[in-house]
Amino acid sequence: MMKIKGVIIQGSSRSNGNTGKIVSFIQERTGFESIDLKSKKIGAFDYNFENEGDDFLPLMKEIVYNYDTLIFATPVYWYSMSGIMKNFFDRISDCLKTEKELGRMLRGKNMGMVSCGSDAELKKGFEMPFVESANYLGMNYLGNFHTWLENDLIPDSLKTELSIFLENQMMTSE
Ligand SMILES: Cc1cc2nc3c(=O)[nH]c(=O)nc-3n(C[C@H](O)[C@H](O)[C@H](O)COP(=O)(O)O)c2cc1C
């Protein structure tokens, strides 16, 4: 078994909110680095690549050159991933058109996803865009763990389960 170099990509509309707390916990447990999309300027996908000069391309390069495992950490906003995270996914299309080499470098990497909602239920279908995007990009999808906070804290039982998930599914590969 090989130790994995991973990064947590945070897609919340606030840096130190609930998803941020989950990301800090994951960092503590895994030693993975984190990237806060909120602190980056990443425009929506544009057919004329009008946003080509924003933070997306340098960020994508940093990710593909440095990490094997990408954990997307997103709040649940209107039953879906956050808009900030969706913009990031939409912009991967830049890599399939003008930056093909970069897109190809995603092949063989691992993708995990951690969601953070207001309660314990994650509606059916939430995970699908991650699973299918990983398939499309030739990435290995490692699974999802759903989280929520109670009185602004991560419940103890959730901490235990999340730690097991990270240990078993995010931190090792054959
Ligand atoms: C715009 C918006 C939409 C939301 N929609 C949902 C939802 O559909 N389902 C849900 O369980 N929680 C929903 N919530 C609650 C958040 O998922 C929850 O508070 C989450 O922990 C927030 O994480 P954050 O602090 O990183 O933004 C919504 C919150 C916001 C701000």
mmCIF file of C-alpha atoms and ligand atoms in Angstrom:
data_model
loop_
_atom_site.group_PDB
_atom_site.id
_atom_site.type_symbol
_atom_site.label_atom_id
_atom_site.label_comp_id
_atom_site.label_asym_id
_atom_site.label_seq_id
_atom_site.Cartn_x
_atom_site.Cartn_y
_atom_site.Cartn_z
ATOM 1 C CA MET A 1 0.000 0.000 0.000
ATOM 2 C CA MET A 2 1.218 3.465 -0.893
ATOM 3 C CA LYS A 3 0.667 6.667 1.005
ATOM 4 C CA ILE A 4 -1.410 9.124 -0.958
ATOM 5 C CA LYS A 5 -0.772 12.816 -1.475
ATOM 6 C CA GLY A 6 -4.114 14.505 -1.379
ATOM 7 C CA VAL A 7 -5.848 17.846 -1.407
ATOM 8 C CA ILE A 8 -9.217 18.965 -0.125
ATOM 9 C CA ILE A 9 -10.958 21.403 -2.451
ATOM 10 C CA GLN A 10 -13.414 23.493 -0.421
ATOM 11 C CA GLY A 11 -16.395 25.014 -2.222
ATOM 12 C CA SER A 12 -18.310 26.932 0.434
ATOM 13 C CA SER A 13 -19.544 30.521 0.135
ATOM 14 C CA ARG A 14 -17.806 31.239 3.449
ATOM 15 C CA SER A 15 -14.291 30.184 4.312
ATOM 16 C CA ASN A 16 -14.776 29.450 8.014
ATOM 17 C CA GLY A 17 -18.321 28.105 8.063
ATOM 18 C CA ASN A 18 -19.607 24.582 8.495
ATOM 19 C CA THR A 19 -17.879 23.081 5.475
ATOM 20 C CA GLY A 20 -14.720 24.866 6.622
ATOM 21 C CA LYS A 21 -14.944 23.091 9.988
ATOM 22 C CA ILE A 22 -15.301 19.741 8.260
ATOM 23 C CA VAL A 23 -12.344 20.556 6.007
ATOM 24 C CA SER A 24 -10.192 21.443 9.041
ATOM 25 C CA PHE A 25 -11.110 18.125 10.632
ATOM 26 C CA ILE A 26 -10.248 16.215 7.442
ATOM 27 C CA GLN A 27 -6.935 18.056 7.231
ATOM 28 C CA GLU A 28 -6.127 17.168 10.798
ATOM 29 C CA ARG A 29 -6.852 13.493 10.202
ATOM 30 C CA THR A 30 -5.239 13.091 6.784
ATOM 31 C CA GLY A 31 -2.469 15.670 6.643
ATOM 32 C CA PHE A 32 -3.859 16.623 3.228
ATOM 33 C CA GLU A 33 -3.519 20.213 2.126
ATOM 34 C CA SER A 34 -6.567 22.321 1.346
ATOM 35 C CA ILE A 35 -7.600 24.827 -1.270
ATOM 36 C CA ASP A 36 -10.387 27.307 -0.588
ATOM 37 C CA LEU A 37 -12.193 28.107 -3.832
ATOM 38 C CA LYS A 38 -13.847 31.088 -2.129
ATOM 39 C CA SER A 39 -10.444 32.778 -1.976
ATOM 40 C CA LYS A 40 -9.924 32.339 -5.725
ATOM 41 C CA LYS A 41 -11.335 34.269 -8.622
ATOM 42 C CA ILE A 42 -12.893 31.635 -10.865
ATOM 43 C CA GLY A 43 -15.452 32.850 -13.397
ATOM 44 C CA ALA A 44 -18.204 30.797 -14.984
ATOM 45 C CA PHE A 45 -17.489 28.737 -18.079
ATOM 46 C CA ASP A 46 -17.433 30.939 -21.168
ATOM 47 C CA TYR A 47 -17.612 29.655 -24.752
ATOM 48 C CA ASN A 48 -15.134 32.342 -25.834
ATOM 49 C CA PHE A 49 -12.871 31.588 -22.877
ATOM 50 C CA GLU A 50 -13.278 35.157 -21.645
ATOM 51 C CA ASN A 51 -12.219 34.082 -18.149
ATOM 52 C CA GLU A 52 -8.994 32.465 -19.350
ATOM 53 C CA GLY A 53 -6.857 34.880 -17.315
ATOM 54 C CA ASP A 54 -8.483 34.253 -13.924
ATOM 55 C CA ASP A 55 -7.273 31.919 -11.160
ATOM 56 C CA PHE A 56 -8.630 28.676 -12.662
ATOM 57 C CA LEU A 57 -5.735 27.617 -14.877
ATOM 58 C CA PRO A 58 -2.902 28.197 -12.375
ATOM 59 C CA LEU A 59 -4.986 26.442 -9.715
ATOM 60 C CA MET A 60 -5.694 23.469 -11.945
ATOM 61 C CA LYS A 61 -1.991 23.183 -12.736
ATOM 62 C CA GLU A 62 -1.146 23.253 -9.032
ATOM 63 C CA ILE A 63 -3.675 20.470 -8.446
ATOM 64 C CA VAL A 64 -2.687 18.124 -11.271
ATOM 65 C CA TYR A 65 1.056 18.536 -10.726
ATOM 66 C CA ASN A 66 0.966 17.971 -6.975
ATOM 67 C CA TYR A 67 -1.808 15.627 -5.896
ATOM 68 C CA ASP A 68 -3.077 12.088 -6.496
ATOM 69 C CA THR A 69 -6.320 12.378 -4.553
ATOM 70 C CA LEU A 70 -8.817 15.224 -4.769
ATOM 71 C CA ILE A 71 -11.498 15.448 -2.088
ATOM 72 C CA PHE A 72 -14.250 17.860 -3.059
ATOM 73 C CA ALA A 73 -15.837 19.341 0.070
ATOM 74 C CA THR A 74 -19.072 21.122 -0.713
ATOM 75 C CA PRO A 75 -22.023 22.443 1.262
ATOM 76 C CA VAL A 76 -25.458 21.360 0.128
ATOM 77 C CA TYR A 77 -27.083 24.403 -1.471
ATOM 78 C CA TRP A 78 -30.517 23.777 -2.955
ATOM 79 C CA TYR A 79 -30.006 19.981 -3.064
ATOM 80 C CA SER A 80 -26.853 20.410 -5.154
ATOM 81 C CA MET A 81 -23.176 21.206 -4.902
ATOM 82 C CA SER A 82 -22.473 24.900 -4.303
ATOM 83 C CA GLY A 83 -22.305 27.314 -7.226
ATOM 84 C CA ILE A 84 -18.632 27.973 -6.499
ATOM 85 C CA MET A 85 -17.888 24.281 -6.840
ATOM 86 C CA LYS A 86 -20.061 23.933 -9.935
ATOM 87 C CA ASN A 87 -18.149 26.767 -11.599
ATOM 88 C CA PHE A 88 -14.946 24.866 -10.878
ATOM 89 C CA PHE A 89 -16.366 21.729 -12.522
ATOM 90 C CA ASP A 90 -17.711 23.714 -15.487
ATOM 91 C CA ARG A 91 -14.293 25.210 -16.018
ATOM 92 C CA ILE A 92 -12.732 21.758 -16.325
ATOM 93 C CA SER A 93 -14.229 22.044 -19.812
ATOM 94 C CA ASP A 94 -11.468 24.580 -20.543
ATOM 95 C CA CYS A 95 -9.067 21.697 -19.995
ATOM 96 C CA LEU A 96 -10.870 19.560 -22.546
ATOM 97 C CA LYS A 97 -10.702 22.287 -25.198
ATOM 98 C CA THR A 98 -7.805 24.729 -24.854
ATOM 99 C CA GLU A 99 -5.713 22.903 -22.232
ATOM 100 C CA LYS A 100 -6.080 19.273 -23.315
ATOM 101 C CA GLU A 101 -2.818 18.130 -21.756
ATOM 102 C CA LEU A 102 -3.981 19.351 -18.362
ATOM 103 C CA GLY A 103 -7.311 17.553 -18.719
ATOM 104 C CA ARG A 104 -5.523 14.314 -19.588
ATOM 105 C CA MET A 105 -3.420 14.599 -16.447
ATOM 106 C CA LEU A 106 -6.529 14.029 -14.357
ATOM 107 C CA ARG A 107 -6.724 10.451 -15.651
ATOM 108 C CA GLY A 108 -5.897 7.897 -13.026
ATOM 109 C CA LYS A 109 -6.236 10.329 -10.140
ATOM 110 C CA ASN A 110 -8.673 9.659 -7.308
ATOM 111 C CA MET A 111 -11.778 11.670 -6.506
ATOM 112 C CA GLY A 112 -13.674 11.674 -3.222
ATOM 113 C CA MET A 113 -16.474 13.918 -2.076
ATOM 114 C CA VAL A 114 -17.619 15.180 1.306
ATOM 115 C CA SER A 115 -20.938 17.000 1.544
ATOM 116 C CA CYS A 116 -22.079 19.236 4.390
ATOM 117 C CA GLY A 117 -25.791 19.903 4.808
ATOM 118 C CA SER A 118 -28.114 21.123 7.500
ATOM 119 C CA ASP A 119 -29.205 17.638 8.463
ATOM 120 C CA ALA A 120 -28.367 13.975 8.249
ATOM 121 C CA GLU A 121 -30.274 13.297 5.048
ATOM 122 C CA LEU A 122 -28.576 13.728 1.711
ATOM 123 C CA LYS A 123 -31.127 13.581 -1.089
ATOM 124 C CA LYS A 124 -30.822 10.956 -3.781
ATOM 125 C CA GLY A 125 -28.917 12.173 -6.825
ATOM 126 C CA PHE A 126 -26.541 14.549 -5.044
ATOM 127 C CA GLU A 127 -23.563 12.319 -5.691
ATOM 128 C CA MET A 128 -24.265 11.614 -9.354
ATOM 129 C CA PRO A 129 -22.402 14.592 -10.922
ATOM 130 C CA PHE A 130 -19.251 13.606 -9.023
ATOM 131 C CA VAL A 131 -19.494 9.929 -9.986
ATOM 132 C CA GLU A 132 -20.162 10.700 -13.646
ATOM 133 C CA SER A 133 -17.548 13.469 -13.875
ATOM 134 C CA ALA A 134 -14.950 11.119 -12.431
ATOM 135 C CA ASN A 135 -15.967 8.472 -14.984
ATOM 136 C CA TYR A 136 -15.801 10.955 -17.842
ATOM 137 C CA LEU A 137 -12.396 12.239 -16.804
ATOM 138 C CA GLY A 138 -10.962 8.762 -16.249
ATOM 139 C CA MET A 139 -10.633 9.310 -12.504
ATOM 140 C CA ASN A 140 -11.280 6.687 -9.824
ATOM 141 C CA TYR A 141 -14.267 7.627 -7.701
ATOM 142 C CA LEU A 142 -13.613 6.717 -4.079
ATOM 143 C CA GLY A 143 -16.948 7.575 -2.502
ATOM 144 C CA ASN A 144 -18.907 10.169 -0.564
ATOM 145 C CA PHE A 145 -19.294 10.942 3.105
ATOM 146 C CA HIS A 146 -22.151 13.197 4.192
ATOM 147 C CA THR A 147 -21.741 15.502 7.196
ATOM 148 C CA TRP A 148 -23.710 18.048 9.230
ATOM 149 C CA LEU A 149 -23.115 20.067 12.379
ATOM 150 C CA GLU A 150 -25.071 20.212 15.618
ATOM 151 C CA ASN A 151 -24.798 23.429 17.685
ATOM 152 C CA ASP A 152 -21.935 24.467 15.420
ATOM 153 C CA LEU A 153 -19.966 21.331 16.298
ATOM 154 C CA ILE A 154 -19.238 18.101 14.446
ATOM 155 C CA PRO A 155 -21.084 15.362 16.390
ATOM 156 C CA ASP A 156 -18.683 12.888 18.033
ATOM 157 C CA SER A 157 -20.169 9.846 16.311
ATOM 158 C CA LEU A 158 -19.774 11.592 12.956
ATOM 159 C CA LYS A 159 -16.116 12.333 13.735
ATOM 160 C CA THR A 160 -15.557 8.634 14.358
ATOM 161 C CA GLU A 161 -17.287 7.544 11.152
ATOM 162 C CA LEU A 162 -15.608 10.246 9.080
ATOM 163 C CA SER A 163 -12.195 9.206 10.410
ATOM 164 C CA ILE A 164 -12.870 5.599 9.399
ATOM 165 C CA PHE A 165 -14.032 6.692 5.944
ATOM 166 C CA LEU A 166 -10.882 8.795 5.458
ATOM 167 C CA GLU A 167 -8.594 6.061 6.683
ATOM 168 C CA ASN A 168 -10.185 3.276 4.647
ATOM 169 C CA GLN A 169 -11.207 5.046 1.468
ATOM 170 C CA MET A 170 -9.202 8.250 1.008
ATOM 171 C CA MET A 171 -5.729 7.611 2.350
ATOM 172 C CA THR A 172 -4.485 4.431 0.787
ATOM 173 C CA SER A 173 -4.311 2.828 -2.603
ATOM 174 C CA GLU A 174 -3.262 -0.597 -3.789
HETATM 175 C C1 LIG B 1 -28.111 28.955 -0.379
HETATM 176 C C2 LIG B 1 -28.300 27.820 0.606
HETATM 177 C C3 LIG B 1 -29.024 26.721 0.243
HETATM 178 C C4 LIG B 1 -29.159 25.629 1.111
HETATM 179 N N1 LIG B 1 -29.837 24.518 0.706
HETATM 180 C C5 LIG B 1 -29.856 23.413 1.495
HETATM 181 C C6 LIG B 1 -30.450 22.208 1.041
HETATM 182 O O1 LIG B 1 -30.967 22.121 -0.066
HETATM 183 N N2 LIG B 1 -30.412 21.108 1.861
HETATM 184 C C7 LIG B 1 -29.807 21.168 3.094
HETATM 185 O O2 LIG B 1 -29.766 20.145 3.804
HETATM 186 N N3 LIG B 1 -29.250 22.300 3.551
HETATM 187 C C8 LIG B 1 -29.255 23.422 2.781
HETATM 188 N N4 LIG B 1 -28.652 24.576 3.240
HETATM 189 C C9 LIG B 1 -27.959 24.548 4.537
HETATM 190 C C10 LIG B 1 -26.475 24.290 4.377
HETATM 191 O O3 LIG B 1 -26.218 23.153 3.576
HETATM 192 C C11 LIG B 1 -25.817 24.050 5.725
HETATM 193 O O4 LIG B 1 -26.079 25.119 6.586
HETATM 194 C C12 LIG B 1 -24.316 23.878 5.548
HETATM 195 O O5 LIG B 1 -23.772 23.331 6.721
HETATM 196 C C13 LIG B 1 -23.645 25.209 5.231
HETATM 197 O O6 LIG B 1 -22.275 25.081 5.066
HETATM 198 P P1 LIG B 1 -21.388 26.404 4.924
HETATM 199 O O7 LIG B 1 -21.335 27.036 6.284
HETATM 200 O O8 LIG B 1 -20.049 25.904 4.491
HETATM 201 O O9 LIG B 1 -22.046 27.284 3.889
HETATM 202 C C14 LIG B 1 -28.560 25.684 2.402
HETATM 203 C C15 LIG B 1 -27.844 26.828 2.764
HETATM 204 C C16 LIG B 1 -27.697 27.891 1.895
HETATM 205 C C17 LIG B 1 -26.892 29.105 2.319
#
